[in-house]
Tab-separated table of C-alpha atoms and ligand atoms in Angstrom:
chain	number	residue	atom	x	y	z
A	1415	MET	CA	172.176	127.142	5.874
A	1416	THR	CA	170.452	123.945	5.191
A	1417	GLY	CA	170.796	123.734	1.214
A	1418	LYS	CA	167.241	124.161	1.010
A	1419	LYS	CA	165.971	127.223	-1.007
A	1420	ARG	CA	164.954	129.878	1.725
A	1421	VAL	CA	161.462	131.404	1.802
A	1422	LEU	CA	159.959	133.972	4.408
A	1423	SER	CA	156.813	134.804	5.315
A	1424	GLY	CA	154.623	136.456	7.906
A	1425	MET	CA	151.363	137.666	9.333
A	1426	ARG	CA	149.905	140.686	11.216
A	1427	PRO	CA	148.252	139.538	14.559
A	1428	THR	CA	144.960	140.949	14.120
A	1429	GLY	CA	143.110	138.038	16.044
A	1430	LEU	CA	141.791	134.189	15.670
A	1431	LEU	CA	142.685	132.932	12.306
A	1432	HIS	CA	139.589	131.815	10.047
A	1433	LEU	CA	139.184	129.288	6.952
A	1434	GLY	CA	140.170	132.056	4.626
A	1435	ASN	CA	143.583	132.292	6.288
A	1436	LEU	CA	143.748	128.907	6.685
A	1437	HIS	CA	143.165	127.953	2.902
A	1438	GLY	CA	144.800	131.227	1.582
A	1439	ALA	CA	147.762	130.879	3.403
A	1440	LEU	CA	148.338	129.063	6.389
A	1441	ALA	CA	147.871	125.327	4.588
A	1442	ASN	CA	150.847	126.626	1.971
A	1443	TRP	CA	153.112	127.622	4.383
A	1444	VAL	CA	152.179	123.794	6.261
A	1445	GLU	CA	153.178	122.174	3.038
A	1446	MET	CA	156.463	124.684	2.109
A	1447	GLN	CA	157.910	123.566	5.608
A	1448	ASP	CA	158.754	120.245	4.023
A	1449	GLN	CA	160.270	121.651	1.068
A	1450	TYR	CA	161.985	124.887	1.747
A	1451	ASP	CA	164.287	126.553	4.980
A	1452	CYS	CA	160.916	128.745	6.131
A	1453	PHE	CA	160.839	131.708	8.069
A	1454	TYR	CA	157.729	132.267	9.558
A	1455	PHE	CA	157.116	135.371	11.911
A	1456	ILE	CA	154.432	137.466	13.539
A	1457	ALA	CA	154.497	140.755	12.314
A	1458	ASP	CA	153.456	142.406	15.258
A	1459	TRP	CA	154.613	145.516	14.131
A	1460	HIS	CA	152.991	145.505	11.017
A	1461	ALA	CA	149.927	145.332	12.676
A	1462	LEU	CA	150.357	148.939	14.205
A	1463	THR	CA	150.692	150.314	10.559
A	1464	SER	CA	147.077	150.594	10.642
A	1465	ASP	CA	145.874	149.598	13.661
A	1466	TYR	CA	148.316	151.806	15.885
A	1467	GLU	CA	145.545	153.067	18.003
A	1468	ASN	CA	144.510	150.116	19.839
A	1469	THR	CA	147.329	147.965	20.932
A	1470	GLY	CA	145.837	146.641	23.361
A	1471	HIS	CA	145.040	142.696	22.063
A	1472	ILE	CA	148.293	142.460	19.800
A	1473	SER	CA	149.915	140.435	22.922
A	1474	GLU	CA	146.532	138.148	23.253
A	1475	ASN	CA	146.679	138.217	19.446
A	1476	LYS	CA	150.314	136.538	19.215
A	1477	ARG	CA	149.491	133.911	21.314
A	1478	ASP	CA	146.289	132.513	19.429
A	1479	MET	CA	148.461	133.096	16.093
A	1480	ILE	CA	151.236	131.227	17.162
A	1481	LEU	CA	148.443	128.443	18.747
A	1482	ASP	CA	146.599	128.424	15.299
A	1483	TRP	CA	149.606	127.882	13.351
A	1484	LEU	CA	150.433	125.033	15.531
A	1485	SER	CA	147.205	123.691	15.240
A	1486	ALA	CA	147.598	123.734	11.342
A	1487	GLY	CA	150.456	121.494	11.732
A	1488	LEU	CA	153.739	123.988	11.352
A	1489	SER	CA	156.368	122.419	12.939
A	1490	PRO	CA	159.302	123.671	15.290
A	1491	ASP	CA	161.303	121.168	13.828
A	1492	LYS	CA	160.647	121.912	10.274
A	1493	CYS	CA	160.788	125.932	10.321
A	1494	THR	CA	161.598	128.826	12.568
A	1495	MET	CA	158.576	130.759	13.942
A	1496	PHE	CA	159.657	134.219	15.274
A	1497	VAL	CA	157.996	137.410	16.683
A	1498	GLN	CA	159.171	140.519	14.566
A	1499	SER	CA	159.879	142.701	17.010
A	1500	HIS	CA	162.301	140.845	19.183
A	1501	ILE	CA	164.115	141.202	16.292
A	1502	LYS	CA	165.504	144.442	16.808
A	1503	GLU	CA	167.520	144.594	13.716
A	1504	HIS	CA	164.380	145.083	11.510
A	1505	ALA	CA	164.583	148.524	13.121
A	1506	GLU	CA	167.337	149.044	11.636
A	1507	LEU	CA	167.484	147.582	8.540
A	1508	PHE	CA	163.788	149.367	8.057
A	1509	LEU	CA	165.750	152.915	9.068
A	1510	LEU	CA	168.726	152.392	6.482
A	1511	LEU	CA	166.425	151.406	3.302
A	1512	SER	CA	163.896	154.354	3.995
A	1513	MET	CA	167.074	156.399	3.268
A	1514	ILE	CA	166.805	155.208	0.227
A	1515	THR	CA	163.844	154.595	-1.050
A	1516	PRO	CA	162.167	156.778	-3.286
A	1517	VAL	CA	158.859	158.061	-1.865
A	1518	PRO	CA	156.802	157.838	-5.348
A	1519	TRP	CA	157.952	154.108	-5.269
A	1520	LEU	CA	155.929	154.117	-1.824
A	1521	GLU	CA	153.134	156.404	-2.995
A	1522	ARG	CA	152.590	154.244	-6.229
A	1523	ASN	CA	151.578	151.033	-4.210
A	1524	PRO	CA	148.150	149.904	-5.222
A	1525	THR	CA	147.207	148.586	-1.804
A	1526	TYR	CA	148.404	151.640	-0.366
A	1527	LYS	CA	145.931	153.554	-2.672
A	1528	ASP	CA	143.433	150.922	-1.632
A	1529	GLN	CA	143.706	150.965	2.059
A	1530	ILE	CA	143.633	154.914	2.136
A	1531	VAL	CA	140.123	154.554	0.588
A	1532	GLN	CA	138.746	151.378	1.570
A	1533	LEU	CA	140.012	152.436	5.542
A	1534	GLU	CA	138.639	155.760	5.460
A	1535	SER	CA	137.443	156.104	9.109
A	1536	LYS	CA	140.985	155.317	10.239
A	1537	ASP	CA	143.794	158.274	9.782
A	1538	LEU	CA	146.419	156.484	7.755
A	1539	SER	CA	148.119	159.551	6.442
A	1540	THR	CA	151.150	158.263	8.863
A	1541	PHE	CA	154.771	157.798	7.943
A	1542	GLY	CA	154.189	153.808	9.285
A	1543	PHE	CA	151.661	153.169	6.765
A	1544	LEU	CA	152.982	155.000	3.721
A	1545	GLY	CA	156.357	153.067	4.740
A	1546	TYR	CA	155.104	149.744	5.921
A	1547	PRO	CA	156.542	148.346	1.881
A	1548	VAL	CA	160.068	149.379	3.270
A	1549	LEU	CA	159.570	147.598	6.702
A	1550	GLN	CA	158.056	144.362	4.735
A	1551	ALA	CA	161.173	144.748	2.623
A	1552	ALA	CA	163.663	144.260	5.681
A	1553	ASP	CA	161.557	141.299	6.829
A	1554	ILE	CA	162.635	139.938	3.684
A	1555	ILE	CA	166.091	140.578	2.451
A	1556	MET	CA	167.047	140.300	6.327
A	1557	TYR	CA	167.089	136.514	5.846
A	1558	LYS	CA	168.207	136.812	2.154
A	1559	ALA	CA	165.600	134.856	1.316
A	1560	GLN	CA	165.467	133.363	-2.039
A	1561	GLY	CA	161.297	133.213	-2.224
A	1562	VAL	CA	158.392	134.963	-0.688
A	1563	PRO	CA	154.874	132.900	-0.973
A	1564	VAL	CA	152.134	135.454	-1.893
A	1565	GLY	CA	148.779	135.531	-3.377
A	1566	ILE	CA	148.579	136.975	-7.319
A	1567	ASP	CA	147.806	140.243	-5.273
A	1568	GLN	CA	150.819	140.735	-3.444
A	1569	VAL	CA	153.417	140.266	-6.236
A	1570	PRO	CA	154.159	144.154	-6.223
A	1571	HIS	CA	154.965	143.890	-2.774
A	1572	VAL	CA	157.556	141.362	-3.873
A	1573	GLU	CA	158.584	143.733	-6.333
A	1574	ILE	CA	159.052	146.892	-4.102
A	1575	THR	CA	161.179	144.446	-2.290
A	1576	ARG	CA	163.147	143.274	-4.928
A	1577	GLU	CA	163.700	146.692	-6.454
A	1578	ILE	CA	164.864	148.252	-2.758
A	1579	ALA	CA	167.444	145.569	-2.410
A	1580	ARG	CA	168.376	146.272	-6.193
A	1581	ARG	CA	168.932	149.533	-5.024
A	1582	PHE	CA	171.011	149.090	-2.037
A	1583	ASN	CA	172.821	146.404	-3.696
A	1584	HIS	CA	173.460	149.321	-6.613
A	1585	PHE	CA	174.987	151.442	-4.023
A	1586	TYR	CA	177.060	149.271	-1.652
A	1587	GLY	CA	177.762	146.285	-3.312
A	1588	ASN	CA	175.981	143.004	-3.702
A	1589	VAL	CA	174.637	141.774	0.017
A	1590	PHE	CA	171.089	140.944	-0.882
A	1591	PRO	CA	169.790	138.286	-3.029
A	1592	GLU	CA	166.793	139.755	-5.171
A	1593	PRO	CA	163.989	137.789	-3.268
A	1594	GLU	CA	161.020	135.983	-5.991
A	1595	ALA	CA	157.529	135.628	-5.421
A	1596	ILE	CA	156.111	131.992	-5.113
A	1597	LEU	CA	153.008	132.076	-6.334
A	1598	THR	CA	151.040	129.826	-4.279
A	1599	LYS	CA	147.316	128.035	-4.887
A	1600	THR	CA	144.888	129.878	-2.862
A	1601	PHE	CA	141.311	128.928	-2.421
A	1602	LYS	CA	138.813	131.464	-1.820
A	1603	VAL	CA	136.893	130.935	0.804
A	1604	LEU	CA	133.459	133.109	1.298
A	1605	GLY	CA	132.024	133.779	4.373
A	1606	ALA	CA	128.147	133.205	5.427
A	1607	ASP	CA	126.643	135.904	3.774
A	1608	ARG	CA	129.005	134.984	0.640
A	1609	ARG	CA	131.342	138.238	0.612
A	1610	LYS	CA	135.026	137.160	1.621
A	1611	MET	CA	135.744	135.898	4.956
A	1612	SER	CA	136.532	138.046	6.923
A	1613	LYS	CA	136.666	139.121	10.991
A	1614	SER	CA	135.209	142.547	9.935
A	1615	TYR	CA	132.596	141.431	8.622
A	1616	GLY	CA	131.559	139.118	11.228
A	1617	ASN	CA	131.373	136.552	8.811
A	1618	ALA	CA	133.942	133.600	9.848
A	1619	ILE	CA	134.413	130.577	10.814
A	1620	PHE	CA	137.700	130.592	12.556
A	1621	MET	CA	139.263	127.375	13.162
A	1622	ALA	CA	138.964	127.170	16.362
A	1623	ASP	CA	135.420	127.110	16.573
A	1624	SER	CA	134.024	124.757	18.228
A	1625	PRO	CA	131.201	121.824	16.743
A	1626	GLU	CA	128.519	123.737	17.903
A	1627	GLU	CA	129.821	127.177	16.965
A	1628	ILE	CA	130.542	126.041	13.660
A	1629	THR	CA	126.669	123.998	12.541
A	1630	GLN	CA	125.312	127.634	14.338
A	1631	LYS	CA	127.434	129.407	12.264
A	1632	VAL	CA	126.817	127.091	8.869
A	1633	SER	CA	123.046	127.394	9.901
A	1634	GLY	CA	122.729	130.973	8.963
A	1635	MET	CA	124.828	130.702	5.543
A	1636	ILE	CA	122.973	131.908	2.566
A	1637	THR	CA	122.068	129.490	-0.248
A	1638	ASP	CA	120.920	129.354	-3.369
A	1639	PRO	CA	118.735	132.693	-3.351
A	1640	GLN	CA	116.382	130.907	-6.577
A	1641	ARG	CA	115.581	128.231	-3.995
A	1642	ALA	CA	112.445	129.524	-1.604
A	1643	ARG	CA	110.689	126.372	-0.919
A	1644	ARG	CA	111.524	122.865	-0.037
A	1645	ALA	CA	109.915	121.804	-2.923
A	1646	ASP	CA	111.654	124.283	-5.570
A	1647	PRO	CA	115.061	122.234	-7.116
A	1648	GLY	CA	118.232	124.188	-6.192
A	1649	ASP	CA	121.159	124.920	-8.099
A	1650	PRO	CA	124.241	123.697	-5.822
A	1651	ASP	CA	126.735	125.597	-7.844
A	1652	VAL	CA	125.444	129.377	-6.911
A	1653	CYS	CA	125.498	127.668	-3.430
A	1654	ASN	CA	128.112	128.840	-0.998
A	1655	VAL	CA	127.221	125.356	1.394
A	1656	TYR	CA	127.883	123.775	-1.839
A	1657	ASP	CA	131.613	124.973	-2.145
A	1658	PHE	CA	132.141	123.773	1.714
A	1659	HIS	CA	130.594	120.595	0.662
A	1660	LYS	CA	133.335	119.957	-2.139
A	1661	MET	CA	135.965	121.182	0.232
A	1662	TYR	CA	135.535	119.239	3.160
A	1663	SER	CA	132.514	116.351	2.332
A	1664	PRO	CA	133.446	112.997	0.682
A	1665	GLN	CA	132.975	112.622	-2.750
A	1666	ASP	CA	129.942	110.061	-2.552
A	1667	LEU	CA	128.091	113.117	-0.649
A	1668	VAL	CA	129.000	115.649	-2.822
A	1669	ASP	CA	127.535	113.727	-5.563
A	1670	GLU	CA	124.642	112.865	-3.800
A	1671	THR	CA	123.784	116.297	-2.455
A	1672	LYS	CA	124.152	118.117	-5.950
A	1673	SER	CA	122.291	115.589	-7.613
A	1674	GLN	CA	119.137	115.588	-4.281
A	1675	CYS	CA	119.610	119.681	-4.485
A	1676	GLU	CA	118.927	119.552	-8.261
A	1677	ALA	CA	115.563	117.283	-7.778
A	1678	ALA	CA	114.283	119.158	-4.535
A	1679	GLN	CA	114.979	115.673	-2.397
A	1680	ILE	CA	116.873	117.659	0.377
A	1681	GLY	CA	116.473	120.585	2.716
A	1682	CYS	CA	118.840	122.936	2.951
A	1683	VAL	CA	118.493	122.452	6.881
A	1684	ASP	CA	119.333	119.185	6.215
A	1685	CYS	CA	122.514	119.955	3.798
A	1686	LYS	CA	123.586	122.337	5.621
A	1687	LYS	CA	123.944	120.117	9.048
A	1688	ALA	CA	125.568	117.540	6.998
A	1689	MET	CA	128.093	119.897	5.661
A	1690	ALA	CA	128.944	121.018	9.160
A	1691	LYS	CA	129.269	117.513	10.483
A	1692	HIS	CA	132.096	116.801	8.151
A	1693	LEU	CA	133.546	120.359	8.404
A	1694	ALA	CA	133.999	119.698	11.665
A	1695	ALA	CA	135.492	116.474	11.437
A	1696	TYR	CA	137.826	118.208	9.246
A	1697	LEU	CA	138.611	120.724	12.194
A	1698	GLU	CA	139.105	118.288	14.973
A	1699	PRO	CA	142.388	117.106	15.353
A	1700	LEU	CA	143.395	120.967	14.633
A	1701	ARG	CA	141.874	122.038	17.540
A	1702	GLU	CA	142.601	119.006	19.789
A	1703	LYS	CA	146.496	119.893	18.560
A	1704	ARG	CA	145.729	123.762	19.358
A	1705	GLU	CA	144.339	122.138	23.029
A	1706	TYR	CA	147.453	120.304	23.366
A	1707	TYR	CA	149.824	123.338	23.137
A	1708	GLN	CA	147.275	125.566	24.988
A	1709	ASN	CA	147.700	123.349	28.173
A	1710	ARG	CA	151.157	123.303	27.608
A	1711	PRO	CA	151.954	127.321	27.549
A	1712	GLU	CA	156.193	126.949	28.562
A	1713	LEU	CA	156.104	124.248	25.456
A	1714	VAL	CA	154.394	127.275	23.045
A	1715	ASP	CA	157.044	130.245	24.537
A	1716	GLU	CA	160.091	127.680	24.477
A	1717	LEU	CA	159.186	127.461	20.621
A	1718	ILE	CA	158.981	130.932	20.594
A	1719	VAL	CA	162.267	131.446	22.266
A	1720	ALA	CA	164.312	128.927	19.951
A	1721	GLY	CA	162.834	130.592	16.832
A	1722	ASN	CA	163.739	134.144	17.894
A	1723	GLU	CA	167.093	133.076	18.670
A	1724	LYS	CA	167.879	131.328	15.428
A	1725	ALA	CA	166.200	134.377	13.337
A	1726	SER	CA	168.364	136.795	15.454
A	1727	ARG	CA	171.363	134.913	14.498
A	1728	VAL	CA	170.992	135.023	10.899
A	1729	ALA	CA	169.631	139.151	11.612
A	1730	ARG	CA	172.847	139.821	13.398
A	1731	GLN	CA	174.913	138.122	10.623
A	1732	THR	CA	173.097	140.290	7.796
A	1733	MET	CA	173.644	143.471	9.830
A	1734	ALA	CA	177.001	143.419	10.346
A	1735	GLU	CA	177.357	142.666	6.472
A	1736	VAL	CA	175.128	145.725	5.702
A	1737	ARG	CA	176.842	148.129	8.106
A	1738	ALA	CA	180.443	146.782	6.440
A	1739	ALA	CA	179.124	147.439	3.116
A	1740	MET	CA	177.820	150.977	3.921
A	1741	GLY	CA	180.716	151.761	5.886
A	1742	ILE	CA	178.838	152.392	9.097
B	2348	LIG	S1	120.223	121.901	-0.328
B	2348	LIG	FE1	122.358	122.090	-0.445
B	2348	LIG	S2	123.662	122.492	-1.769
B	2348	LIG	FE2	120.961	122.948	-2.458
B	2348	LIG	S3	121.157	124.815	-2.337
B	2348	LIG	FE3	120.509	123.910	-0.227
B	2348	LIG	S4	122.106	124.296	0.993
B	2348	LIG	FE4	122.556	124.491	-1.078
């Protein structure tokens, strides 16, 4: 232990990360690695809870994910990055916790109910999908994490983890601390079509996109819907391109864009080009870092092995305590 508070978080490897993932979670992870003892994991078993039929992309997605993490600034010197399925103790703890978790706790999970409706094309009436909060609890308490960085909508997940840890401690003695939700500041990034940015909507700008891809995607972004012609004054406050300007462009350009748009002194085509340039410049150092690691696959392998080993040491120790507490 480093004396720092330990936090744990994971991501399902579903493909390249986009700006929504970057500003919604990853940027916080990067910030936190300086303040906490951070364990970050690739949740490949969790990827199976809803996508159990098509597993062909998981391996490639894991590679893309670690490259995205490194490009955003996660450093193996500052945090522990590991792969869930390499630490078999997660499966053992999941099994043991599943013995003590009442089914109604899982059935009332809001994400469970919501996803069953949202993803009606998939058969989610599986034991694994119902039980994924138990796996999540195992992931978290395995490392005796004191904190879990989450957005407000994920607080119920941390709550169920706390309940499961409490129940375990009640039956077998005090083994696990109850983790707290660390509410992180998040920016909601909308996609080119103004819906939530998401791979499945096909509206995402990826962290790894080239300047050309960015320019092309930005050119298709929806602007102020009332501004039909170049001569019409626009309203930047209802325009997604302007929201992007506020995130990526220098302040003087943001101010200028607002006044010029409102006075119809700038067209949307030029406005988008200017924003795309700054967005590409913002992502340039990330792309460079990604390329660096892409060209050195052995370095990436090494850091994953080192992260897995460190996680494994903690997991083995925890499971020894768990088995002793349960007398098995
Ligand atoms: S000029 Fe820029 S801010 Fe104004 S509506 Fe067009 S894209 Fe949006």
